[in-house]
Amino acid sequence: MPKKAKKTRVLVAEDSDHDFRWIAEKLKKVLRAKAEIVRAKSLKQALAAMKKGGIDAVLLDLFLPDSFGLPTFEKFRKKAPGIPLLVMTGAADKGIASLAIKKGAYDFIIKGSAGWDSIEKLVLNAVEKNLNLRKIETAARERDDIIKNSPVIMLVVDERARVLYANKAAEKFASRKTEEGAGEGLGNFLGCENSKASGCGKSKKCGKCPVQKTVKTVYRTGKEIKNVCVSYK
């Protein structure tokens, strides 16, 4: 038996019963069976609904009994930074809605306007954008975990070969944490004999260092260099 398609759960933060009925009817008409509508009559209720989880998109009235204007958006966004959020406003408050977009709202819609005919596209596009962002964030976390836990020594350095990040293998090799050696020369961090007296890159022997040469070449040309041999006489 095929699974039922997951409904898009839309939180509507609207204190006016009249406006909510109109909004709900519009949403049901354009989204049909694709959405489940959750109502909040105040910012406090809206944040409580978010805390329970399962919300895919939010329609937020900026003027609620416990919060007014742009601060309504700012307070909500602070507590729920990742959720796709559409700001609802009257025609006279279009400027405030525009400011909300600059601060991270997905879009705004004016109550009673013809724009409600495109609400399905706005909501579903907002949800899809959010899902794509979550996939990117998940992939980035997985990549970071791979680098962090790799048995291969990995370091991130700047153009002057100063350490910005070291994975666990590098920290174990150097017997130091990244925080302890951040900003130091690569040789100093790894305990290079040539860097002990005068610092990484400052000894006469540093001119022969393949690591120093590689860092400078990569920053100068932008080309990737692999398999650098660090055994030299």
Tab-separated table of C-alpha atoms in Angstrom:
chain	number	residue	atom	x	y	z
A	1	MET	CA	0.000	0.000	0.000
A	2	PRO	CA	1.577	3.317	-1.082
A	3	LYS	CA	2.400	5.823	1.638
A	4	LYS	CA	0.361	8.982	1.834
A	5	ALA	CA	2.207	12.125	0.791
A	6	LYS	CA	3.328	14.178	3.774
A	7	LYS	CA	1.247	17.285	4.248
A	8	THR	CA	2.916	20.672	4.452
A	9	ARG	CA	2.210	22.040	7.939
A	10	VAL	CA	1.710	25.805	7.762
A	11	LEU	CA	1.663	27.895	10.931
A	12	VAL	CA	-0.542	30.972	10.619
A	13	ALA	CA	0.092	33.573	13.326
A	14	GLU	CA	-3.014	35.769	13.142
A	15	ASP	CA	-5.100	37.116	16.046
A	16	SER	CA	-8.078	38.323	14.027
A	17	ASP	CA	-10.712	35.563	13.652
A	18	HIS	CA	-12.080	37.233	10.524
A	19	ASP	CA	-8.660	37.509	8.878
A	20	PHE	CA	-7.707	33.965	9.902
A	21	ARG	CA	-10.877	32.494	8.367
A	22	TRP	CA	-10.166	34.360	5.133
A	23	ILE	CA	-6.514	33.246	5.131
A	24	ALA	CA	-7.429	29.627	5.970
A	25	GLU	CA	-9.993	29.511	3.172
A	26	LYS	CA	-7.427	30.861	0.723
A	27	LEU	CA	-4.810	28.353	1.833
A	28	LYS	CA	-7.238	25.429	1.660
A	29	LYS	CA	-8.377	26.524	-1.776
A	30	VAL	CA	-4.921	26.835	-3.341
A	31	LEU	CA	-3.117	24.113	-1.385
A	32	ARG	CA	-6.094	21.735	-1.299
A	33	ALA	CA	-5.108	18.556	0.593
A	34	LYS	CA	-1.426	19.429	0.517
A	35	ALA	CA	-1.411	21.462	3.735
A	36	GLU	CA	-2.397	21.287	7.377
A	37	ILE	CA	-3.015	24.674	8.979
A	38	VAL	CA	-1.902	25.385	12.554
A	39	ARG	CA	-3.123	28.613	14.138
A	40	ALA	CA	-1.498	30.899	16.708
A	41	LYS	CA	-3.188	34.032	18.054
A	42	SER	CA	-0.057	35.592	19.539
A	43	LEU	CA	3.689	35.564	19.158
A	44	LYS	CA	3.930	33.499	22.337
A	45	GLN	CA	1.606	30.844	20.880
A	46	ALA	CA	3.486	30.908	17.574
A	47	LEU	CA	6.812	30.257	19.299
A	48	ALA	CA	5.213	27.483	21.380
A	49	ALA	CA	3.947	25.835	18.180
A	50	MET	CA	7.439	26.040	16.699
A	51	LYS	CA	8.892	24.457	19.812
A	52	LYS	CA	6.631	21.414	19.356
A	53	GLY	CA	8.171	20.939	15.895
A	54	GLY	CA	6.800	19.709	12.579
A	55	ILE	CA	6.148	23.152	11.042
A	56	ASP	CA	7.253	23.527	7.409
A	57	ALA	CA	6.373	27.180	6.761
A	58	VAL	CA	5.049	30.204	8.648
A	59	LEU	CA	2.689	33.031	7.754
A	60	LEU	CA	3.335	35.706	10.359
A	61	ASP	CA	1.171	38.763	10.999
A	62	LEU	CA	3.489	41.509	12.218
A	63	PHE	CA	0.853	43.037	14.473
A	64	LEU	CA	-0.122	40.620	17.221
A	65	PRO	CA	-1.511	41.265	20.736
A	66	ASP	CA	1.893	40.709	22.376
A	67	SER	CA	4.179	42.158	19.686
A	68	PHE	CA	3.955	44.931	17.091
A	69	GLY	CA	5.715	45.704	13.829
A	70	LEU	CA	9.219	44.637	12.817
A	71	PRO	CA	10.155	43.396	16.342
A	72	THR	CA	7.548	40.642	15.860
A	73	PHE	CA	9.565	39.266	12.970
A	74	GLU	CA	12.891	39.777	14.742
A	75	LYS	CA	11.759	37.946	17.901
A	76	PHE	CA	10.317	35.065	15.890
A	77	ARG	CA	13.346	34.748	13.618
A	78	LYS	CA	15.689	34.716	16.630
A	79	LYS	CA	13.853	31.705	18.098
A	80	ALA	CA	13.239	29.960	14.752
A	81	PRO	CA	16.098	30.970	12.426
A	82	GLY	CA	15.726	28.275	9.778
A	83	ILE	CA	12.003	28.148	9.064
A	84	PRO	CA	10.634	29.602	5.779
A	85	LEU	CA	8.694	32.666	6.850
A	86	LEU	CA	6.188	34.748	4.898
A	87	VAL	CA	5.230	38.068	6.471
A	88	MET	CA	1.569	39.142	6.306
A	89	THR	CA	0.725	42.822	6.443
A	90	GLY	CA	-1.704	45.503	5.378
A	91	ALA	CA	-1.017	47.756	2.399
A	92	ALA	CA	-0.039	50.626	4.721
A	93	ASP	CA	2.709	48.517	6.329
A	94	LYS	CA	4.454	47.445	3.133
A	95	GLY	CA	7.645	49.274	4.150
A	96	ILE	CA	7.956	47.261	7.368
A	97	ALA	CA	7.460	44.040	5.414
A	98	SER	CA	10.231	45.063	3.025
A	99	LEU	CA	12.562	45.560	5.989
A	100	ALA	CA	11.640	42.073	7.225
A	101	ILE	CA	12.748	40.626	3.878
A	102	LYS	CA	16.109	42.375	4.222
A	103	LYS	CA	16.425	40.718	7.628
A	104	GLY	CA	15.676	37.231	6.325
A	105	ALA	CA	11.953	36.807	5.613
A	106	TYR	CA	11.319	34.712	2.500
A	107	ASP	CA	8.675	37.095	1.149
A	108	PHE	CA	5.664	39.138	2.211
A	109	ILE	CA	2.041	39.174	1.180
A	110	ILE	CA	-0.552	41.914	1.622
A	111	LYS	CA	-3.837	40.845	3.174
A	112	GLY	CA	-6.715	41.000	0.750
A	113	SER	CA	-4.477	41.418	-2.307
A	114	ALA	CA	-4.428	39.403	-5.506
A	115	GLY	CA	-1.086	38.008	-4.386
A	116	TRP	CA	-2.929	35.329	-2.431
A	117	ASP	CA	-3.640	33.570	-5.713
A	118	SER	CA	0.062	32.641	-5.815
A	119	ILE	CA	0.275	31.582	-2.158
A	120	GLU	CA	0.681	27.899	-3.081
A	121	LYS	CA	3.778	28.664	-5.100
A	122	LEU	CA	5.159	30.979	-2.413
A	123	VAL	CA	4.668	28.459	0.408
A	124	LEU	CA	5.911	25.407	-1.497
A	125	ASN	CA	8.907	27.308	-2.919
A	126	ALA	CA	9.786	28.529	0.559
A	127	VAL	CA	9.601	24.977	1.922
A	128	GLU	CA	11.669	23.590	-0.972
A	129	LYS	CA	14.316	26.291	-0.481
A	130	ASN	CA	14.482	25.458	3.220
A	131	LEU	CA	14.849	21.727	2.513
A	132	ASN	CA	17.677	22.427	0.069
A	133	LEU	CA	19.437	24.608	2.645
A	134	ARG	CA	19.102	21.836	5.226
A	135	LYS	CA	20.612	19.346	2.762
A	136	ILE	CA	23.541	21.692	2.175
A	137	GLU	CA	24.016	22.175	5.930
A	138	THR	CA	23.849	18.407	6.511
A	139	ALA	CA	26.387	17.770	3.756
A	140	ALA	CA	28.674	20.435	5.234
A	141	ARG	CA	28.443	18.850	8.698
A	142	GLU	CA	29.200	15.415	7.239
A	143	ARG	CA	32.192	16.830	5.356
A	144	ASP	CA	33.461	18.535	8.504
A	145	ASP	CA	33.080	15.288	10.468
A	146	ILE	CA	35.057	13.378	7.820
A	147	ILE	CA	37.876	15.937	7.934
A	148	LYS	CA	37.828	16.146	11.724
A	149	ASN	CA	37.982	12.382	12.267
A	150	SER	CA	40.192	11.413	9.325
A	151	PRO	CA	43.330	9.416	10.260
A	152	VAL	CA	45.206	11.598	7.752
A	153	ILE	CA	46.794	14.755	9.162
A	154	MET	CA	44.883	17.753	7.796
A	155	LEU	CA	45.470	21.424	8.489
A	156	VAL	CA	44.053	24.666	7.167
A	157	VAL	CA	46.584	27.477	6.848
A	158	ASP	CA	46.597	31.027	5.487
A	159	GLU	CA	48.890	32.441	2.790
A	160	ARG	CA	51.688	32.808	5.333
A	161	ALA	CA	51.383	29.175	6.431
A	162	ARG	CA	49.829	30.131	9.777
A	163	VAL	CA	47.564	27.478	11.254
A	164	LEU	CA	43.825	28.187	11.196
A	165	TYR	CA	42.535	24.673	11.851
A	166	ALA	CA	43.939	21.220	12.618
A	167	ASN	CA	41.982	17.957	12.606
A	168	LYS	CA	42.281	15.340	15.369
A	169	ALA	CA	45.123	13.497	13.645
A	170	ALA	CA	47.129	16.718	13.328
A	171	GLU	CA	46.437	17.646	16.947
A	172	LYS	CA	47.563	14.202	18.082
A	173	PHE	CA	50.747	14.433	16.024
A	174	ALA	CA	51.541	17.902	17.383
A	175	SER	CA	50.300	17.081	20.907
A	176	ARG	CA	48.395	20.366	20.801
A	177	LYS	CA	44.855	21.582	20.275
A	178	THR	CA	43.998	23.968	17.422
A	179	GLU	CA	43.055	26.667	19.936
A	180	GLU	CA	46.507	26.489	21.492
A	181	GLY	CA	48.394	26.981	18.241
A	182	ALA	CA	45.980	28.966	16.061
A	183	GLY	CA	47.824	31.748	14.274
A	184	GLU	CA	51.224	30.118	14.715
A	185	GLY	CA	53.418	29.114	11.804
A	186	LEU	CA	52.824	25.599	10.528
A	187	GLY	CA	56.326	24.516	11.532
A	188	ASN	CA	55.892	25.849	15.052
A	189	PHE	CA	52.602	24.003	15.440
A	190	LEU	CA	54.008	20.693	14.202
A	191	GLY	CA	57.288	21.044	16.107
A	192	CYS	CA	59.619	21.464	13.116
A	193	GLU	CA	63.257	21.597	14.307
A	194	ASN	CA	64.064	24.451	11.909
A	195	SER	CA	61.345	26.674	13.346
A	196	LYS	CA	62.270	26.339	17.018
A	197	ALA	CA	64.996	28.969	17.023
A	198	SER	CA	63.604	31.698	14.772
A	199	GLY	CA	60.060	30.669	13.883
A	200	CYS	CA	58.406	28.999	10.909
A	201	GLY	CA	59.615	30.385	7.596
A	202	LYS	CA	62.414	32.479	9.129
A	203	SER	CA	65.282	29.978	9.177
A	204	LYS	CA	67.668	29.704	6.207
A	205	LYS	CA	66.627	26.060	5.834
A	206	CYS	CA	62.982	27.109	5.505
A	207	GLY	CA	63.658	28.135	1.916
A	208	LYS	CA	63.910	24.433	1.043
A	209	CYS	CA	60.736	23.496	2.921
A	210	PRO	CA	58.274	21.850	0.459
A	211	VAL	CA	55.322	22.752	2.684
A	212	GLN	CA	56.178	26.462	2.607
A	213	LYS	CA	56.658	26.291	-1.165
A	214	THR	CA	53.359	24.459	-1.629
A	215	VAL	CA	51.363	26.970	0.442
A	216	LYS	CA	52.837	29.901	-1.486
A	217	THR	CA	52.226	28.220	-4.855
A	218	VAL	CA	48.620	27.360	-4.060
A	219	TYR	CA	47.833	30.921	-2.919
A	220	ARG	CA	49.663	32.424	-5.911
A	221	THR	CA	48.194	30.191	-8.639
A	222	GLY	CA	45.026	28.813	-7.080
A	223	LYS	CA	45.992	25.344	-8.307
A	224	GLU	CA	45.539	22.257	-6.170
A	225	ILE	CA	48.728	20.364	-5.312
A	226	LYS	CA	48.596	16.818	-3.968
A	227	ASN	CA	51.068	14.390	-2.422
A	228	VAL	CA	53.664	16.827	-1.136
A	229	CYS	CA	56.767	14.983	0.070
A	230	VAL	CA	58.076	16.443	3.319
A	231	SER	CA	61.196	14.243	3.527
A	232	TYR	CA	64.146	16.291	2.324
A	233	LYS	CA	67.809	16.891	3.160
